[in-house]
Short mmCIF file of C-alpha atoms and ligand atoms in Angstrom, two decimals:
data_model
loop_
_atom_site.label_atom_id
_atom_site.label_comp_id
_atom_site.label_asym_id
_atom_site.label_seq_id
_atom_site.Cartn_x
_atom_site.Cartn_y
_atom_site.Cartn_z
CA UNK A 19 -8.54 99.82 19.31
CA UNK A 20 -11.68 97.73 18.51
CA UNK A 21 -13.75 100.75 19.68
CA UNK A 22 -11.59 102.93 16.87
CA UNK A 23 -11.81 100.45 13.90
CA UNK A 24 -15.58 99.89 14.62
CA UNK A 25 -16.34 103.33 13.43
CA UNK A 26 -14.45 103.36 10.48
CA UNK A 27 -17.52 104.08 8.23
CA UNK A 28 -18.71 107.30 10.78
CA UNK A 29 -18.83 110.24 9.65
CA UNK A 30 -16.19 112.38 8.06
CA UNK A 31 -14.75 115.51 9.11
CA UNK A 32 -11.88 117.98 8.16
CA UNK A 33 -9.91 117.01 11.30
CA UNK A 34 -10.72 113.56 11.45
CA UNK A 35 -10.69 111.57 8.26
CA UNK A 36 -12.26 108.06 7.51
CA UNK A 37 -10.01 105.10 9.69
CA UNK A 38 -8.68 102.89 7.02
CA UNK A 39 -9.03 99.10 6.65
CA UNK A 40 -7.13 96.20 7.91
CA UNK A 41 -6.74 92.91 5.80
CA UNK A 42 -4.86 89.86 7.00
CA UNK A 43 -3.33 87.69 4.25
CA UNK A 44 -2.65 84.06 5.57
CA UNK A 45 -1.91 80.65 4.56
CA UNK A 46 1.06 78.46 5.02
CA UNK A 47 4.84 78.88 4.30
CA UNK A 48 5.14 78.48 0.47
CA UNK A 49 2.07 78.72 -1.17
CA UNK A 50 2.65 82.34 -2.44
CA UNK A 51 1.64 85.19 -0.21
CA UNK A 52 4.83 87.16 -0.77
CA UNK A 53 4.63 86.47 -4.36
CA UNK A 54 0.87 87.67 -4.45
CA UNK A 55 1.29 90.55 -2.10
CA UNK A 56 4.19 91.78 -4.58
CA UNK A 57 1.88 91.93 -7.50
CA UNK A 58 -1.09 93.39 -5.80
CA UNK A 59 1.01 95.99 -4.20
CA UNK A 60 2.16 96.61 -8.11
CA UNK A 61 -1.76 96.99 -9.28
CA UNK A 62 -2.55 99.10 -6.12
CA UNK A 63 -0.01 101.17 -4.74
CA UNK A 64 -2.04 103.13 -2.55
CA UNK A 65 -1.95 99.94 -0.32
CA UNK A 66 -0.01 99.49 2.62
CA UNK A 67 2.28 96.88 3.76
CA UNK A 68 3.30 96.27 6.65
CA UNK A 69 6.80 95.29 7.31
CA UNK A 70 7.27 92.76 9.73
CA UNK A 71 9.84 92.06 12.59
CA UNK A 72 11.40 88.55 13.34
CA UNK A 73 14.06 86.86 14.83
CA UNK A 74 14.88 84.67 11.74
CA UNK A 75 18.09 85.24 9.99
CA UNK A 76 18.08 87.06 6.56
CA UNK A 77 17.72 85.41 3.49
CA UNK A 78 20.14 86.12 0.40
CA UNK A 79 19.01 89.05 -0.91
CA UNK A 80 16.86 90.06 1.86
CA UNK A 81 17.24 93.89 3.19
CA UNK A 82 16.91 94.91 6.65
CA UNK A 83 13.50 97.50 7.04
CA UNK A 84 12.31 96.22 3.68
CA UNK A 85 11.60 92.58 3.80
CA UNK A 86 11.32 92.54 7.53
CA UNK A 87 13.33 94.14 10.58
CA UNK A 88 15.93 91.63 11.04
CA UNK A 89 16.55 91.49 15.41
CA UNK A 90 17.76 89.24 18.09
CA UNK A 91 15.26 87.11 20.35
CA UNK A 92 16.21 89.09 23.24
CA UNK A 93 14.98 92.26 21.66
CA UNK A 94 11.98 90.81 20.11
CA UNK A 95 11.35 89.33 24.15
CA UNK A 96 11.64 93.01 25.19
CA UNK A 97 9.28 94.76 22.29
CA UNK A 98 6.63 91.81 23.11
CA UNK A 99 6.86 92.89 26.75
CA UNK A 100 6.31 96.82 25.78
CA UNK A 101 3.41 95.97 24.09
CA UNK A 102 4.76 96.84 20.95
CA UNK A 103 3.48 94.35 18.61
CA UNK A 104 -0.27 94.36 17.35
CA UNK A 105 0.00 90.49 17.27
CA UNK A 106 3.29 87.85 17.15
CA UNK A 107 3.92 84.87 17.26
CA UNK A 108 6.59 81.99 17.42
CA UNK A 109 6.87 80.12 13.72
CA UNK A 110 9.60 76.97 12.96
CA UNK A 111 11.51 78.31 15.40
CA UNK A 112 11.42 81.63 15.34
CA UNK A 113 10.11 84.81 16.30
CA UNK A 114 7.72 87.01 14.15
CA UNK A 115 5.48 90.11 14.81
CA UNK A 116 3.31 93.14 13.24
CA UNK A 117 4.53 96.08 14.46
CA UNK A 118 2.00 98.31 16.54
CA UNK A 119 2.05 101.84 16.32
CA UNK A 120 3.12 101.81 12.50
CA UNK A 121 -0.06 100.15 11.94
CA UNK A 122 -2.49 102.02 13.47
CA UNK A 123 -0.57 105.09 12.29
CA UNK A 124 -1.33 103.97 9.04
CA UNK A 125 -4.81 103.03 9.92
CA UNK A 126 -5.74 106.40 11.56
CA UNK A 127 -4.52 107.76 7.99
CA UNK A 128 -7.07 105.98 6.14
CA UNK A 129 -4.56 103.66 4.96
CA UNK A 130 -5.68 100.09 4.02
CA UNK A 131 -3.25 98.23 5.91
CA UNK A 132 -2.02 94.41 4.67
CA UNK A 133 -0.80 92.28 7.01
CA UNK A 134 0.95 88.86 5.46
CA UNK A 135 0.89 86.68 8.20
CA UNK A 136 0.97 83.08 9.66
CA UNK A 137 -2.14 81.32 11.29
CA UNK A 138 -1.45 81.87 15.10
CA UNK A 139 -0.92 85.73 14.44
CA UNK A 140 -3.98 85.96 11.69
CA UNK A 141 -6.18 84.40 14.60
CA UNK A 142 -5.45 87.26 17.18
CA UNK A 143 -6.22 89.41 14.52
CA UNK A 144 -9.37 88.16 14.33
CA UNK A 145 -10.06 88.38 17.66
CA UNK A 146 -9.07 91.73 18.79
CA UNK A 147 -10.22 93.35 15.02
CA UNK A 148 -12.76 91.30 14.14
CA UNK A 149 -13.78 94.12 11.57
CA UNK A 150 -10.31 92.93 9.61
CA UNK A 151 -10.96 91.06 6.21
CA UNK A 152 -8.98 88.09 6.29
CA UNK A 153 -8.10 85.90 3.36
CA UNK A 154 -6.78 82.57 3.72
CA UNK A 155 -4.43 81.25 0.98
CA UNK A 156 -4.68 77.56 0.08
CA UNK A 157 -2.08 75.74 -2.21
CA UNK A 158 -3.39 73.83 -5.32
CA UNK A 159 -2.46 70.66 -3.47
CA UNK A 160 -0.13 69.78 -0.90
CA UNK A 161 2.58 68.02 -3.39
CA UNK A 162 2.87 71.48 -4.94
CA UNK A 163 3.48 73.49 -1.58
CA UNK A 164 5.95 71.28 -0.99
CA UNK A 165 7.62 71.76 -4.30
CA UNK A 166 7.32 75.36 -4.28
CA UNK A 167 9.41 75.41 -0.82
CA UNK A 168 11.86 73.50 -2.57
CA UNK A 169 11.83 75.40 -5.54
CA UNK A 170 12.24 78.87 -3.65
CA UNK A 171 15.58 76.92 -2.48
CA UNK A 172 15.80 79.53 0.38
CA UNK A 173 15.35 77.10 3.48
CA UNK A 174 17.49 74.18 5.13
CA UNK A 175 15.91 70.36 4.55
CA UNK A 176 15.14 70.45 8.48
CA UNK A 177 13.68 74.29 7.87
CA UNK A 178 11.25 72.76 4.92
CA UNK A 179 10.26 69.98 6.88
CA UNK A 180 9.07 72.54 9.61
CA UNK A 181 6.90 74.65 7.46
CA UNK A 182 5.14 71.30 5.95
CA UNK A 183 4.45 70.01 9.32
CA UNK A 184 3.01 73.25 10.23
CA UNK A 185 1.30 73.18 6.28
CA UNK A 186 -0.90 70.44 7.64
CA UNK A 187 -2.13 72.12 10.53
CA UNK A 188 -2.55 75.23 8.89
CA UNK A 189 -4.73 74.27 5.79
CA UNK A 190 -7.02 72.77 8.63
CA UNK A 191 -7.71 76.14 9.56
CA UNK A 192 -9.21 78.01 6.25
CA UNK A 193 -12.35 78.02 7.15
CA UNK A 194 -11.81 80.13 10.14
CA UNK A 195 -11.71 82.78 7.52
CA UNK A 196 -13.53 85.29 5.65
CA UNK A 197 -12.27 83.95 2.52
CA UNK A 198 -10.62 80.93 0.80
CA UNK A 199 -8.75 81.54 -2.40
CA UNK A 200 -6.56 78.62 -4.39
CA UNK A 201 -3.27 79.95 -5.75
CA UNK A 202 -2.97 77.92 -8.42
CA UNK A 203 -2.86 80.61 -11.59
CA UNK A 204 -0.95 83.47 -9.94
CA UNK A 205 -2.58 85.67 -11.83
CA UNK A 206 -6.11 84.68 -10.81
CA UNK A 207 -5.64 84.52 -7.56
CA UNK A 208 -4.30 87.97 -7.48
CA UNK A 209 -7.76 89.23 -9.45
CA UNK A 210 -9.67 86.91 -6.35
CA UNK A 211 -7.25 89.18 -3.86
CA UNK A 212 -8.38 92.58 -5.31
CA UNK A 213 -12.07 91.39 -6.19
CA UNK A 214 -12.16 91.42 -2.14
CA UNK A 215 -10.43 94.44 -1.24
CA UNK A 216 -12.28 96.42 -3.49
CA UNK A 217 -15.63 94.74 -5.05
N1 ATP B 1 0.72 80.65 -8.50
C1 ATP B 1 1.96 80.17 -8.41
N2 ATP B 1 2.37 79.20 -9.26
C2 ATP B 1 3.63 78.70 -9.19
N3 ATP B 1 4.57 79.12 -8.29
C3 ATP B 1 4.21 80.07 -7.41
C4 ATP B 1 2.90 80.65 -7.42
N4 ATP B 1 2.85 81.57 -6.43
C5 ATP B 1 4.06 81.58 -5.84
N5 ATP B 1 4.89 80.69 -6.43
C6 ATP B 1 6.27 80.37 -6.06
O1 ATP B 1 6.23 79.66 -4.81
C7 ATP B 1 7.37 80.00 -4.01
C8 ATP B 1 6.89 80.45 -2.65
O2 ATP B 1 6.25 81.70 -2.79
P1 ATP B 1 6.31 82.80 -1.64
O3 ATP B 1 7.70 82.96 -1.13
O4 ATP B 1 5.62 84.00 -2.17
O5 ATP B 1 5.41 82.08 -0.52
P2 ATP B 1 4.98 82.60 0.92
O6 ATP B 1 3.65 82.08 1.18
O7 ATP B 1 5.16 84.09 1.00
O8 ATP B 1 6.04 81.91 1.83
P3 ATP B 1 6.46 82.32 3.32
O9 ATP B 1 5.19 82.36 4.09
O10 ATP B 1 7.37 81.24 3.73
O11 ATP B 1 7.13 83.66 3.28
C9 ATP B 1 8.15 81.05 -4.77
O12 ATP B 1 9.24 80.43 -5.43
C10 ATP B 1 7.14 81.60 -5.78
O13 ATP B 1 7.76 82.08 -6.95
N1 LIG B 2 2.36 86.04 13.07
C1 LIG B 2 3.17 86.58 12.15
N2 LIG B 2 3.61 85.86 11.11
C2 LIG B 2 4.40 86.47 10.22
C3 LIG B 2 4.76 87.81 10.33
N3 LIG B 2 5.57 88.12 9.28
C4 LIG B 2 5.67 87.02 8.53
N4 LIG B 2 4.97 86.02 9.08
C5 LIG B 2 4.79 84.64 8.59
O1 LIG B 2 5.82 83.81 9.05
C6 LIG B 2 5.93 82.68 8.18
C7 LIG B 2 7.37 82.43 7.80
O2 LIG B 2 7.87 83.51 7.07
P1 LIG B 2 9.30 83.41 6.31
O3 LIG B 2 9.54 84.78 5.77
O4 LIG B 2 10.29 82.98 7.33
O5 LIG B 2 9.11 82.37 5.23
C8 LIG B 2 5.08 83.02 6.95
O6 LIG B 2 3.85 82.32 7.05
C9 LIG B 2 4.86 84.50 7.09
O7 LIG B 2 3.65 84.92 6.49
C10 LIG B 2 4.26 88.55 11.44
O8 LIG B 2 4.53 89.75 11.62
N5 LIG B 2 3.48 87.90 12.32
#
């Protein structure tokens, strides 16, 4: 697949259009990427995202094949074993993954694909398309992730302390990278978002 995404500026035919892109969106639990995805998928509907699969239970309000595809771990064990997932990986306690062939699908399409994903996955991104743009999301300051978990009021005490233990591993990891961007100002972090994508 690296082979495939490395030509995505050849030459363009009837049969075969242009590949599309691949951007990773990452940054830890809380500091927005839903929310940001949401409105740039408002601005630019052309984009698409790409609906995860995970083990994790369903929020209120959540719907099954829109938010994510809701499964058991045993399943998830035996679609990680096919091969079916272009990257997963195991977050407080659960299971989460891109799946495969709707990607590349997409991809093949010319679709610009957005993946909103945690570190661990983002990184294997990296390495097995390292022509994917990745943007790292960084909270304001720590004190407001951890008030916008609360705030969401979607996850257990022993859930929130999870996702800010991982919070401080995670912000270690920005630089890795292409880009940094602060969501402080929703709104200008979503014109930072789109400034990348598309100059
Ligand atoms: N710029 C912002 N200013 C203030 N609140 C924000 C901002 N961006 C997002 N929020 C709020 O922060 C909370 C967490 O946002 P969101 O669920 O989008 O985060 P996330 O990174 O997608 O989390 P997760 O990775 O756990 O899915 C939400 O209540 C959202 O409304
Ligand atoms: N590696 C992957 N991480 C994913 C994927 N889909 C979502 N996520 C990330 O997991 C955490 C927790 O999400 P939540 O919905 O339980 O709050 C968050 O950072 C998501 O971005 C995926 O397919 N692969």
């Amino acid at each position: 697949m690296m082979q495939v995404l490395s030509i995505q500026n050849g030459a363009t035919t009837k049969e075969c259009p242009p590949l599309g892109r691949l951007i990773v969106l990452t940054g830890p639990s809380g500091v927005g990427k839903g929310t940001l995805m949401r409105s740039l998928l408002q601005r630019h509907p052309e984009l698409y995202y790409s609906v995860s699969v995970t083990t994790r239970s369903p929020r209120p309000g959540e719907i099954d094949g829109k938010n994510y595809y809701f499964i058991s771990r045993n399943k998830f064990e035996q679609l990680v074993a096919q091969g079916e997932f272009l990257e997963w990986a195991e977050f407080a306690g659960n299971y989460y993954g891109t799946p495969r062939e709707a990607v590349l699908k997409q991809i093949r399409a010319g679709k610009t694909v957005v993946l909103e994903i945690e570190l661990e996955g983002a990184r294997q991104i990296r390495a097995s398309f390292p022509s994917a743009l990745s943007i790292f999301i960084l909270p304001p300051s720590f004190e407001e992730l951890e008030q916008r978990i609360r705030n969401r009021g979607q996850d257990s005490e022993e859930a929130i302390a999870r996702r800010l233990q991982c919070a401080q591993e995670e912000i270690k990891a920005a630089e890795e990278f292409d880009i940094q961007i602060v969501n402080d100002d929703l709104e200008t972090a979503v014109n930072a978002i789109a400034a990348a994508l598309f100059g």
